[in-house]
C-alpha cells in the first residue's frame, strides 16, 4: 500500500489551470459569478487553507468551542475578535484579547472596516485574509482545502495536517494542565490482506476502518491516517482510563465489523498503543508519540488485537 497521498507529483497542473478546468466543467455556475460572499481565509497558522464564510451578522474569532472562526494557535484568546456585518460593510473588533488584533500589521484599538485583501494577524502565527468570493470560488476553495488536509482514500486527516493540530493541542494541554491521550493503532497482518485479496481490497479495508473509527469519536477528537495502515487519535482533557476505554471501543468495533469485498468476508483486527501527556516521563509531543508507538509494538508482540497502555 502507498502512503496517504501527500507526495508531490511531477507535472501536476497549477491551481490556476485547475480552476479553468473546473469552470469548463461547471458552466451552470457562471451565472452566479456576480453574487459574492464575504469570507476569511486562513493563510498562516494551524488552520492554514481553511475558509470561514461570514454568513451571519457577527462571527467571533477565538479558541472557544462555540467560536464561529475557531483558531487553536498559540496566543489566541478564547474570544479574541469579532467580525461584524452592517449592510455590505464588515468591521473587525478586538475583544480585549491578551495579544491584540492587527490589521495589515497595525494593532487596532477601535472597530476597523475591512477591505478585500486585508490581512488580520492574531496570536503568534495565525493570519486571516478578508475576501469576497463567488459561489464557484467557495466550492472550489473548499475542495482545495479538503484535498490539502484530508487523506483521499479514508477521509481522515493527513499526516501534515495532523502534525499541525497536534502542536496546537499540546500547547493547549500544557497551558491548561489538562491531559491529552495519543492513541496509535494499525491493522493486524495487513500485508496478508493485500497478498490474498489484492490491493483494492486493502483500500476497501482501510476506508472501512476509518468509517468505523470516526463513528466512535467525539466531534472534537482528532483522527488521522498516520501512514500506510497506521492511524492515530488525539483527544483532549481525557483521563488514562477514558483513553483506554475509547481505544477498546474502536478495537472491538473493528473486530466486530463485517468486511466483505467482492463477496468474500475478510477478517480484520487492529492493535493499539495508548499514551497520556501527563505521564511524568513525557515532556514533548515526540515523546508522547514514541511511548504510544512502544505500546503498540508491545500489543503486536503479545498477540495482536489488543490495547496496551504505555508504562
PDB file of C-alpha atoms in Angstrom:
ATOM      1  CA  UNK A   1       0.000   0.000   0.000  1.00  0.00           C
ATOM      2  CA  UNK A   2       1.166   3.501  -0.689  1.00  0.00           C
ATOM      3  CA  UNK A   3       1.305   6.410   1.692  1.00  0.00           C
ATOM      4  CA  UNK A   4      -1.535   8.842   2.335  1.00  0.00           C
ATOM      5  CA  UNK A   5      -1.231  10.663  -0.955  1.00  0.00           C
ATOM      6  CA  UNK A   6       0.765  13.709   0.167  1.00  0.00           C
ATOM      7  CA  UNK A   7       3.623  13.087  -2.258  1.00  0.00           C
ATOM      8  CA  UNK A   8       4.190  15.784  -4.851  1.00  0.00           C
ATOM      9  CA  UNK A   9       3.906  14.546  -8.392  1.00  0.00           C
ATOM     10  CA  UNK A  10       5.858  15.878 -11.348  1.00  0.00           C
ATOM     11  CA  UNK A  11       3.763  17.619 -13.925  1.00  0.00           C
ATOM     12  CA  UNK A  12       0.869  18.472 -11.597  1.00  0.00           C
ATOM     13  CA  UNK A  13      -1.036  21.481 -13.050  1.00  0.00           C
ATOM     14  CA  UNK A  14      -1.003  24.714 -11.085  1.00  0.00           C
ATOM     15  CA  UNK A  15      -4.110  25.963  -9.268  1.00  0.00           C
ATOM     16  CA  UNK A  16      -4.972  28.464 -11.990  1.00  0.00           C
ATOM     17  CA  UNK A  17      -5.081  25.670 -14.552  1.00  0.00           C
ATOM     18  CA  UNK A  18      -7.242  23.545 -12.256  1.00  0.00           C
ATOM     19  CA  UNK A  19      -9.712  26.403 -11.769  1.00  0.00           C
ATOM     20  CA  UNK A  20     -10.010  26.982 -15.520  1.00  0.00           C
ATOM     21  CA  UNK A  21     -10.779  23.291 -15.946  1.00  0.00           C
ATOM     22  CA  UNK A  22     -13.353  23.431 -13.157  1.00  0.00           C
ATOM     23  CA  UNK A  23     -15.031  26.441 -14.783  1.00  0.00           C
ATOM     24  CA  UNK A  24     -15.343  24.497 -18.001  1.00  0.00           C
ATOM     25  CA  UNK A  25     -16.923  21.544 -16.211  1.00  0.00           C
ATOM     26  CA  UNK A  26     -19.447  23.653 -14.312  1.00  0.00           C
ATOM     27  CA  UNK A  27     -20.911  26.119 -16.825  1.00  0.00           C
ATOM     28  CA  UNK A  28     -24.169  26.280 -14.859  1.00  0.00           C
ATOM     29  CA  UNK A  29     -22.326  28.183 -12.135  1.00  0.00           C
ATOM     30  CA  UNK A  30     -21.218  31.026 -14.397  1.00  0.00           C
ATOM     31  CA  UNK A  31     -24.472  32.916 -13.876  1.00  0.00           C
ATOM     32  CA  UNK A  32     -23.698  33.033 -10.148  1.00  0.00           C
ATOM     33  CA  UNK A  33     -20.287  34.677 -10.569  1.00  0.00           C
ATOM     34  CA  UNK A  34     -21.811  38.100  -9.861  1.00  0.00           C
ATOM     35  CA  UNK A  35     -23.052  37.104  -6.388  1.00  0.00           C
ATOM     36  CA  UNK A  36     -20.135  37.332  -3.963  1.00  0.00           C
ATOM     37  CA  UNK A  37     -19.907  36.219  -0.341  1.00  0.00           C
ATOM     38  CA  UNK A  38     -17.534  37.526   2.313  1.00  0.00           C
ATOM     39  CA  UNK A  39     -15.078  35.035   3.754  1.00  0.00           C
ATOM     40  CA  UNK A  40     -11.977  34.806   5.902  1.00  0.00           C
ATOM     41  CA  UNK A  41      -9.248  32.516   4.569  1.00  0.00           C
ATOM     42  CA  UNK A  42      -6.557  31.260   6.943  1.00  0.00           C
ATOM     43  CA  UNK A  43      -3.277  31.877   5.104  1.00  0.00           C
ATOM     44  CA  UNK A  44      -0.992  31.014   8.043  1.00  0.00           C
ATOM     45  CA  UNK A  45      -1.298  29.025  11.250  1.00  0.00           C
ATOM     46  CA  UNK A  46      -2.782  25.669  12.226  1.00  0.00           C
ATOM     47  CA  UNK A  47      -5.935  26.229  10.131  1.00  0.00           C
ATOM     48  CA  UNK A  48      -3.969  27.293   7.036  1.00  0.00           C
ATOM     49  CA  UNK A  49      -6.063  26.856   3.894  1.00  0.00           C
ATOM     50  CA  UNK A  50      -9.419  26.753   5.660  1.00  0.00           C
ATOM     51  CA  UNK A  51     -12.150  29.158   4.565  1.00  0.00           C
ATOM     52  CA  UNK A  52     -14.622  30.613   7.080  1.00  0.00           C
ATOM     53  CA  UNK A  53     -17.687  32.128   5.402  1.00  0.00           C
ATOM     54  CA  UNK A  54     -19.161  35.203   7.068  1.00  0.00           C
ATOM     55  CA  UNK A  55     -22.815  34.276   6.689  1.00  0.00           C
ATOM     56  CA  UNK A  56     -24.105  35.766   9.950  1.00  0.00           C
ATOM     57  CA  UNK A  57     -24.302  39.319  11.398  1.00  0.00           C
ATOM     58  CA  UNK A  58     -21.256  38.744  13.577  1.00  0.00           C
ATOM     59  CA  UNK A  59     -18.655  35.993  13.865  1.00  0.00           C
ATOM     60  CA  UNK A  60     -16.377  35.521  16.873  1.00  0.00           C
ATOM     61  CA  UNK A  61     -12.744  34.542  16.314  1.00  0.00           C
ATOM     62  CA  UNK A  62     -11.069  32.607  19.109  1.00  0.00           C
ATOM     63  CA  UNK A  63     -10.205  29.346  20.831  1.00  0.00           C
ATOM     64  CA  UNK A  64     -13.639  28.831  22.414  1.00  0.00           C
ATOM     65  CA  UNK A  65     -15.590  25.793  21.263  1.00  0.00           C
ATOM     66  CA  UNK A  66     -18.527  27.973  20.209  1.00  0.00           C
ATOM     67  CA  UNK A  67     -16.406  30.460  18.230  1.00  0.00           C
ATOM     68  CA  UNK A  68     -17.574  30.719  14.617  1.00  0.00           C
ATOM     69  CA  UNK A  69     -13.957  31.095  13.470  1.00  0.00           C
ATOM     70  CA  UNK A  70     -12.131  28.669  15.752  1.00  0.00           C
ATOM     71  CA  UNK A  71      -8.345  29.032  15.823  1.00  0.00           C
ATOM     72  CA  UNK A  72      -6.138  26.950  18.115  1.00  0.00           C
ATOM     73  CA  UNK A  73      -2.802  28.690  17.540  1.00  0.00           C
ATOM     74  CA  UNK A  74      -0.641  29.848  20.429  1.00  0.00           C
ATOM     75  CA  UNK A  75      -1.532  33.323  21.663  1.00  0.00           C
ATOM     76  CA  UNK A  76      -5.204  33.236  20.585  1.00  0.00           C
ATOM     77  CA  UNK A  77      -7.661  34.250  23.325  1.00  0.00           C
ATOM     78  CA  UNK A  78     -10.897  32.313  23.888  1.00  0.00           C
ATOM     79  CA  UNK A  79     -12.856  35.220  22.389  1.00  0.00           C
ATOM     80  CA  UNK A  80     -10.187  37.157  20.542  1.00  0.00           C
ATOM     81  CA  UNK A  81     -12.000  39.329  17.992  1.00  0.00           C
ATOM     82  CA  UNK A  82     -15.319  39.758  16.228  1.00  0.00           C
ATOM     83  CA  UNK A  83     -16.197  40.299  12.564  1.00  0.00           C
ATOM     84  CA  UNK A  84     -19.371  42.386  12.406  1.00  0.00           C
ATOM     85  CA  UNK A  85     -21.509  42.956   9.319  1.00  0.00           C
ATOM     86  CA  UNK A  86     -23.555  46.104   8.816  1.00  0.00           C
ATOM     87  CA  UNK A  87     -25.218  46.140   5.409  1.00  0.00           C
ATOM     88  CA  UNK A  88     -22.427  45.419   2.930  1.00  0.00           C
ATOM     89  CA  UNK A  89     -19.700  46.613   5.309  1.00  0.00           C
ATOM     90  CA  UNK A  90     -17.577  44.347   7.516  1.00  0.00           C
ATOM     91  CA  UNK A  91     -15.617  45.541  10.529  1.00  0.00           C
ATOM     92  CA  UNK A  92     -13.217  43.756  12.858  1.00  0.00           C
ATOM     93  CA  UNK A  93     -13.341  44.476  16.598  1.00  0.00           C
ATOM     94  CA  UNK A  94     -10.746  43.346  19.134  1.00  0.00           C
ATOM     95  CA  UNK A  95     -12.399  41.767  22.187  1.00  0.00           C
ATOM     96  CA  UNK A  96      -9.751  42.871  24.692  1.00  0.00           C
ATOM     97  CA  UNK A  97      -7.583  39.947  23.652  1.00  0.00           C
ATOM     98  CA  UNK A  98      -4.351  39.285  25.509  1.00  0.00           C
ATOM     99  CA  UNK A  99      -2.086  39.702  22.485  1.00  0.00           C
ATOM    100  CA  UNK A 100      -4.100  42.099  20.362  1.00  0.00           C
ATOM    101  CA  UNK A 101      -5.553  42.071  16.848  1.00  0.00           C
ATOM    102  CA  UNK A 102      -3.619  43.524  13.910  1.00  0.00           C
ATOM    103  CA  UNK A 103      -4.926  44.615  10.511  1.00  0.00           C
ATOM    104  CA  UNK A 104      -2.252  44.847   7.822  1.00  0.00           C
ATOM    105  CA  UNK A 105       0.405  44.948  10.542  1.00  0.00           C
ATOM    106  CA  UNK A 106      -1.144  47.688  12.692  1.00  0.00           C
ATOM    107  CA  UNK A 107      -2.692  46.911  16.085  1.00  0.00           C
ATOM    108  CA  UNK A 108      -6.297  48.059  16.256  1.00  0.00           C
ATOM    109  CA  UNK A 109      -7.984  49.672  19.257  1.00  0.00           C
ATOM    110  CA  UNK A 110     -11.319  50.566  17.626  1.00  0.00           C
ATOM    111  CA  UNK A 111     -13.666  48.888  15.111  1.00  0.00           C
ATOM    112  CA  UNK A 112     -11.851  48.784  11.765  1.00  0.00           C
ATOM    113  CA  UNK A 113     -13.532  48.498   8.369  1.00  0.00           C
ATOM    114  CA  UNK A 114     -12.209  45.627   6.260  1.00  0.00           C
ATOM    115  CA  UNK A 115     -11.438  45.833   2.553  1.00  0.00           C
ATOM    116  CA  UNK A 116     -10.855  42.934   0.215  1.00  0.00           C
ATOM    117  CA  UNK A 117      -7.347  41.570   0.667  1.00  0.00           C
ATOM    118  CA  UNK A 118      -6.844  42.928   4.211  1.00  0.00           C
ATOM    119  CA  UNK A 119      -4.900  40.592   6.498  1.00  0.00           C
ATOM    120  CA  UNK A 120      -5.716  40.080  10.183  1.00  0.00           C
ATOM    121  CA  UNK A 121      -2.910  38.795  12.422  1.00  0.00           C
ATOM    122  CA  UNK A 122      -3.829  37.076  15.685  1.00  0.00           C
ATOM    123  CA  UNK A 123      -1.598  35.365  18.215  1.00  0.00           C
ATOM    124  CA  UNK A 124       1.854  34.125  17.267  1.00  0.00           C
ATOM    125  CA  UNK A 125       1.160  32.648  13.815  1.00  0.00           C
ATOM    126  CA  UNK A 126      -2.466  32.901  12.689  1.00  0.00           C
ATOM    127  CA  UNK A 127      -3.239  35.153   9.723  1.00  0.00           C
ATOM    128  CA  UNK A 128      -6.707  35.557   8.165  1.00  0.00           C
ATOM    129  CA  UNK A 129      -7.347  37.297   4.860  1.00  0.00           C
ATOM    130  CA  UNK A 130     -10.644  39.036   4.134  1.00  0.00           C
ATOM    131  CA  UNK A 131     -12.015  38.157   0.698  1.00  0.00           C
ATOM    132  CA  UNK A 132     -15.167  38.306  -1.407  1.00  0.00           C
ATOM    133  CA  UNK A 133     -15.868  35.049  -3.233  1.00  0.00           C
ATOM    134  CA  UNK A 134     -18.386  33.797  -5.786  1.00  0.00           C
ATOM    135  CA  UNK A 135     -20.279  30.558  -5.198  1.00  0.00           C
ATOM    136  CA  UNK A 136     -17.990  28.788  -7.637  1.00  0.00           C
ATOM    137  CA  UNK A 137     -14.920  30.073  -5.812  1.00  0.00           C
ATOM    138  CA  UNK A 138     -16.444  28.964  -2.500  1.00  0.00           C
ATOM    139  CA  UNK A 139     -16.913  25.360  -3.612  1.00  0.00           C
ATOM    140  CA  UNK A 140     -13.540  25.337  -5.363  1.00  0.00           C
ATOM    141  CA  UNK A 141     -11.664  26.626  -2.303  1.00  0.00           C
ATOM    142  CA  UNK A 142     -13.465  24.175  -0.023  1.00  0.00           C
ATOM    143  CA  UNK A 143     -12.481  21.326  -2.326  1.00  0.00           C
ATOM    144  CA  UNK A 144      -8.863  22.503  -2.324  1.00  0.00           C
ATOM    145  CA  UNK A 145      -8.870  22.609   1.465  1.00  0.00           C
ATOM    146  CA  UNK A 146     -10.210  19.063   1.667  1.00  0.00           C
ATOM    147  CA  UNK A 147      -7.576  17.873  -0.812  1.00  0.00           C
ATOM    148  CA  UNK A 148      -4.828  19.593   1.170  1.00  0.00           C
ATOM    149  CA  UNK A 149      -5.840  18.369   4.626  1.00  0.00           C
ATOM    150  CA  UNK A 150      -7.589  15.013   4.135  1.00  0.00           C
ATOM    151  CA  UNK A 151      -6.357  11.622   3.070  1.00  0.00           C
ATOM    152  CA  UNK A 152      -8.052  10.917  -0.243  1.00  0.00           C
ATOM    153  CA  UNK A 153      -8.783   7.249   0.474  1.00  0.00           C
ATOM    154  CA  UNK A 154     -10.014   7.266   4.072  1.00  0.00           C
ATOM    155  CA  UNK A 155     -11.257  10.826   4.637  1.00  0.00           C
ATOM    156  CA  UNK A 156      -9.158  11.067   7.806  1.00  0.00           C
ATOM    157  CA  UNK A 157      -6.770  13.980   8.300  1.00  0.00           C
ATOM    158  CA  UNK A 158      -3.471  13.509   6.506  1.00  0.00           C
ATOM    159  CA  UNK A 159      -0.153  13.409   8.346  1.00  0.00           C
ATOM    160  CA  UNK A 160       0.830  17.032   7.699  1.00  0.00           C
ATOM    161  CA  UNK A 161      -2.490  18.417   8.930  1.00  0.00           C
ATOM    162  CA  UNK A 162      -2.439  16.180  11.978  1.00  0.00           C
ATOM    163  CA  UNK A 163       1.071  17.298  12.934  1.00  0.00           C
ATOM    164  CA  UNK A 164      -0.063  20.945  12.859  1.00  0.00           C
ATOM    165  CA  UNK A 165      -3.128  20.202  15.001  1.00  0.00           C
ATOM    166  CA  UNK A 166      -1.010  18.108  17.371  1.00  0.00           C
ATOM    167  CA  UNK A 167       1.280  21.052  18.161  1.00  0.00           C
ATOM    168  CA  UNK A 168      -1.724  23.273  18.923  1.00  0.00           C
ATOM    169  CA  UNK A 169      -3.374  20.628  21.119  1.00  0.00           C
ATOM    170  CA  UNK A 170      -0.148  20.009  23.041  1.00  0.00           C
ATOM    171  CA  UNK A 171       0.150  23.737  23.742  1.00  0.00           C
ATOM    172  CA  UNK A 172      -3.469  23.841  24.954  1.00  0.00           C
ATOM    173  CA  UNK A 173      -2.966  20.842  27.229  1.00  0.00           C
ATOM    174  CA  UNK A 174       0.211  22.322  28.701  1.00  0.00           C
ATOM    175  CA  UNK A 175      -1.326  25.739  29.249  1.00  0.00           C
ATOM    176  CA  UNK A 176      -4.445  24.375  30.972  1.00  0.00           C
ATOM    177  CA  UNK A 177      -2.707  21.467  32.789  1.00  0.00           C
ATOM    178  CA  UNK A 178      -5.131  19.084  31.103  1.00  0.00           C
ATOM    179  CA  UNK A 179      -4.173  15.615  29.852  1.00  0.00           C
ATOM    180  CA  UNK A 180      -4.425  14.580  26.242  1.00  0.00           C
ATOM    181  CA  UNK A 181      -4.454  10.999  25.008  1.00  0.00           C
ATOM    182  CA  UNK A 182      -2.490   9.830  21.971  1.00  0.00           C
ATOM    183  CA  UNK A 183      -3.726   6.536  20.554  1.00  0.00           C
ATOM    184  CA  UNK A 184      -1.840   4.832  17.729  1.00  0.00           C
ATOM    185  CA  UNK A 185      -3.184   1.727  16.010  1.00  0.00           C
ATOM    186  CA  UNK A 186      -2.642  -0.277  12.880  1.00  0.00           C
ATOM    187  CA  UNK A 187      -4.341  -3.153  11.111  1.00  0.00           C
ATOM    188  CA  UNK A 188      -3.001  -6.567  12.046  1.00  0.00           C
ATOM    189  CA  UNK A 189      -1.307  -8.573   9.272  1.00  0.00           C
ATOM    190  CA  UNK A 190      -2.406  -6.035   6.683  1.00  0.00           C
ATOM    191  CA  UNK A 191       0.139  -7.309   4.166  1.00  0.00           C
ATOM    192  CA  UNK A 192      -1.764 -10.596   4.125  1.00  0.00           C
ATOM    193  CA  UNK A 193      -4.934  -8.765   3.087  1.00  0.00           C
ATOM    194  CA  UNK A 194      -3.125  -7.269   0.095  1.00  0.00           C
ATOM    195  CA  UNK A 195      -1.405 -10.530  -0.810  1.00  0.00           C
ATOM    196  CA  UNK A 196      -4.523 -12.712  -0.538  1.00  0.00           C
ATOM    197  CA  UNK A 197      -7.250 -10.366  -1.765  1.00  0.00           C
ATOM    198  CA  UNK A 198      -5.465  -7.659  -3.767  1.00  0.00           C
ATOM    199  CA  UNK A 199      -4.630  -4.028  -3.162  1.00  0.00           C
ATOM    200  CA  UNK A 200      -8.146  -2.825  -3.959  1.00  0.00           C
ATOM    201  CA  UNK A 201      -9.412  -4.997  -1.132  1.00  0.00           C
ATOM    202  CA  UNK A 202      -6.729  -3.422   1.055  1.00  0.00           C
ATOM    203  CA  UNK A 203      -8.014   0.046   0.126  1.00  0.00           C
ATOM    204  CA  UNK A 204     -11.551  -1.069   0.985  1.00  0.00           C
ATOM    205  CA  UNK A 205     -10.416  -2.292   4.419  1.00  0.00           C
ATOM    206  CA  UNK A 206      -8.617   0.988   5.136  1.00  0.00           C
ATOM    207  CA  UNK A 207     -11.658   3.083   4.232  1.00  0.00           C
ATOM    208  CA  UNK A 208     -13.988   0.869   6.312  1.00  0.00           C
ATOM    209  CA  UNK A 209     -11.685   1.004   9.337  1.00  0.00           C
ATOM    210  CA  UNK A 210     -11.740   4.799   9.035  1.00  0.00           C
ATOM    211  CA  UNK A 211     -15.555   4.861   8.956  1.00  0.00           C
ATOM    212  CA  UNK A 212     -15.842   2.551  11.967  1.00  0.00           C
ATOM    213  CA  UNK A 213     -13.405   4.720  13.932  1.00  0.00           C
ATOM    214  CA  UNK A 214     -14.997   8.066  13.084  1.00  0.00           C
ATOM    215  CA  UNK A 215     -18.421   6.828  14.206  1.00  0.00           C
ATOM    216  CA  UNK A 216     -16.988   6.233  17.700  1.00  0.00           C
ATOM    217  CA  UNK A 217     -15.249   9.599  18.132  1.00  0.00           C
ATOM    218  CA  UNK A 218     -16.443  12.899  19.515  1.00  0.00           C
ATOM    219  CA  UNK A 219     -16.590  15.943  17.272  1.00  0.00           C
ATOM    220  CA  UNK A 220     -13.559  17.475  19.000  1.00  0.00           C
ATOM    221  CA  UNK A 221     -11.380  14.357  18.726  1.00  0.00           C
ATOM    222  CA  UNK A 222      -8.666  14.421  16.055  1.00  0.00           C
ATOM    223  CA  UNK A 223      -8.329  11.396  13.785  1.00  0.00           C
ATOM    224  CA  UNK A 224      -5.696  10.926  11.097  1.00  0.00           C
ATOM    225  CA  UNK A 225      -4.127   8.388   8.809  1.00  0.00           C
ATOM    226  CA  UNK A 226      -0.532   8.384  10.010  1.00  0.00           C
ATOM    227  CA  UNK A 227       0.882   6.342   7.140  1.00  0.00           C
ATOM    228  CA  UNK A 228       0.142   3.068   5.342  1.00  0.00           C
ATOM    229  CA  UNK A 229      -2.228   1.043   7.542  1.00  0.00           C
ATOM    230  CA  UNK A 230      -1.491   3.109  10.670  1.00  0.00           C
ATOM    231  CA  UNK A 231      -3.950   5.561  12.229  1.00  0.00           C
ATOM    232  CA  UNK A 232      -3.856   7.902  15.236  1.00  0.00           C
ATOM    233  CA  UNK A 233      -6.435   9.515  17.517  1.00  0.00           C
ATOM    234  CA  UNK A 234      -5.735  12.528  19.739  1.00  0.00           C
ATOM    235  CA  UNK A 235      -8.221  13.520  22.435  1.00  0.00           C
ATOM    236  CA  UNK A 236      -8.041  16.473  24.815  1.00  0.00           C
ATOM    237  CA  UNK A 237      -8.982  16.607  28.502  1.00  0.00           C
ATOM    238  CA  UNK A 238      -9.163  12.805  28.659  1.00  0.00           C
ATOM    239  CA  UNK A 239      -8.056  10.571  31.527  1.00  0.00           C
ATOM    240  CA  UNK A 240      -5.942   7.473  31.056  1.00  0.00           C
ATOM    241  CA  UNK A 241      -8.947   5.277  31.893  1.00  0.00           C
ATOM    242  CA  UNK A 242     -11.162   7.058  29.358  1.00  0.00           C
ATOM    243  CA  UNK A 243      -8.415   6.863  26.744  1.00  0.00           C
ATOM    244  CA  UNK A 244      -8.082   3.123  27.285  1.00  0.00           C
ATOM    245  CA  UNK A 245     -11.868   2.742  27.092  1.00  0.00           C
ATOM    246  CA  UNK A 246     -12.013   4.651  23.803  1.00  0.00           C
ATOM    247  CA  UNK A 247      -9.239   2.543  22.289  1.00  0.00           C
ATOM    248  CA  UNK A 248     -11.040  -0.626  23.409  1.00  0.00           C
ATOM    249  CA  UNK A 249     -14.300   0.541  21.784  1.00  0.00           C
ATOM    250  CA  UNK A 250     -12.516   1.179  18.498  1.00  0.00           C
ATOM    251  CA  UNK A 251     -10.686  -2.157  18.700  1.00  0.00           C
ATOM    252  CA  UNK A 252     -13.937  -4.002  19.402  1.00  0.00           C
ATOM    253  CA  UNK A 253     -15.766  -2.062  16.674  1.00  0.00           C
ATOM    254  CA  UNK A 254     -13.192  -3.085  14.081  1.00  0.00           C
ATOM    255  CA  UNK A 255     -13.180  -6.725  15.223  1.00  0.00           C
ATOM    256  CA  UNK A 256     -16.983  -6.955  15.065  1.00  0.00           C
ATOM    257  CA  UNK A 257     -17.400  -5.083  11.783  1.00  0.00           C
ATOM    258  CA  UNK A 258     -18.198  -7.276   8.782  1.00  0.00           C
ATOM    259  CA  UNK A 259     -15.713  -6.606   5.973  1.00  0.00           C
ATOM    260  CA  UNK A 260     -16.955  -8.091   2.690  1.00  0.00           C
ATOM    261  CA  UNK A 261     -15.162  -7.364  -0.578  1.00  0.00           C
ATOM    262  CA  UNK A 262     -16.296  -8.925  -3.864  1.00  0.00           C
ATOM    263  CA  UNK A 263     -18.450 -11.349  -1.920  1.00  0.00           C
ATOM    264  CA  UNK A 264     -15.569 -12.538   0.275  1.00  0.00           C
ATOM    265  CA  UNK A 265     -15.517 -11.831   4.013  1.00  0.00           C
ATOM    266  CA  UNK A 266     -12.168 -10.558   5.318  1.00  0.00           C
ATOM    267  CA  UNK A 267     -11.293 -10.930   8.981  1.00  0.00           C
ATOM    268  CA  UNK A 268      -9.817  -7.664  10.257  1.00  0.00           C
ATOM    269  CA  UNK A 269      -8.409  -6.768  13.677  1.00  0.00           C
ATOM    270  CA  UNK A 270      -6.164  -3.966  14.937  1.00  0.00           C
ATOM    271  CA  UNK A 271      -3.596  -3.419  17.693  1.00  0.00           C
ATOM    272  CA  UNK A 272      -3.442  -0.269  19.837  1.00  0.00           C
ATOM    273  CA  UNK A 273      -0.850   1.651  21.827  1.00  0.00           C
ATOM    274  CA  UNK A 274      -2.061   4.441  24.137  1.00  0.00           C
ATOM    275  CA  UNK A 275      -0.031   7.145  25.914  1.00  0.00           C
ATOM    276  CA  UNK A 276      -1.084  10.103  28.076  1.00  0.00           C
ATOM    277  CA  UNK A 277       0.591  13.510  28.044  1.00  0.00           C
ATOM    278  CA  UNK A 278       0.759  13.942  31.839  1.00  0.00           C
ATOM    279  CA  UNK A 279       2.998  10.919  32.246  1.00  0.00           C
ATOM    280  CA  UNK A 280       5.993  12.413  34.139  1.00  0.00           C
ATOM    281  CA  UNK A 281       8.481  10.901  31.677  1.00  0.00           C
ATOM    282  CA  UNK A 282       6.789  12.607  28.700  1.00  0.00           C
ATOM    283  CA  UNK A 283       7.901  16.189  28.044  1.00  0.00           C
ATOM    284  CA  UNK A 284       7.188  16.734  24.337  1.00  0.00           C
ATOM    285  CA  UNK A 285       4.849  15.656  21.520  1.00  0.00           C
ATOM    286  CA  UNK A 286       7.558  13.451  20.023  1.00  0.00           C
ATOM    287  CA  UNK A 287       7.958  11.618  23.343  1.00  0.00           C
ATOM    288  CA  UNK A 288       4.196  11.096  23.539  1.00  0.00           C
ATOM    289  CA  UNK A 289       4.280   9.522  20.066  1.00  0.00           C
ATOM    290  CA  UNK A 290       7.288   7.378  20.994  1.00  0.00           C
ATOM    291  CA  UNK A 291       5.557   5.983  24.085  1.00  0.00           C
ATOM    292  CA  UNK A 292       2.377   5.159  22.165  1.00  0.00           C
ATOM    293  CA  UNK A 293       4.469   3.548  19.436  1.00  0.00           C
ATOM    294  CA  UNK A 294       6.294   1.397  22.009  1.00  0.00           C
ATOM    295  CA  UNK A 295       2.959   0.338  23.495  1.00  0.00           C
ATOM    296  CA  UNK A 296       1.691  -0.562  20.008  1.00  0.00           C
ATOM    297  CA  UNK A 297       4.792  -2.685  19.438  1.00  0.00           C
ATOM    298  CA  UNK A 298       4.064  -4.499  22.713  1.00  0.00           C
ATOM    299  CA  UNK A 299       0.468  -5.134  21.603  1.00  0.00           C
ATOM    300  CA  UNK A 300       1.783  -6.725  18.406  1.00  0.00           C
ATOM    301  CA  UNK A 301       4.365  -8.783  20.275  1.00  0.00           C
ATOM    302  CA  UNK A 302       1.833 -10.018  22.829  1.00  0.00           C
ATOM    303  CA  UNK A 303      -0.542 -11.437  20.229  1.00  0.00           C
ATOM    304  CA  UNK A 304      -2.211  -8.512  18.384  1.00  0.00           C
ATOM    305  CA  UNK A 305      -5.861  -7.406  18.542  1.00  0.00           C
ATOM    306  CA  UNK A 306      -5.423  -5.743  21.908  1.00  0.00           C
ATOM    307  CA  UNK A 307      -4.935  -2.393  23.648  1.00  0.00           C
ATOM    308  CA  UNK A 308      -1.702  -1.703  25.555  1.00  0.00           C
ATOM    309  CA  UNK A 309      -1.177   1.377  27.732  1.00  0.00           C
ATOM    310  CA  UNK A 310       2.293   2.929  27.745  1.00  0.00           C
ATOM    311  CA  UNK A 311       4.134   2.450  31.023  1.00  0.00           C
TER     312      UNK A 311
END
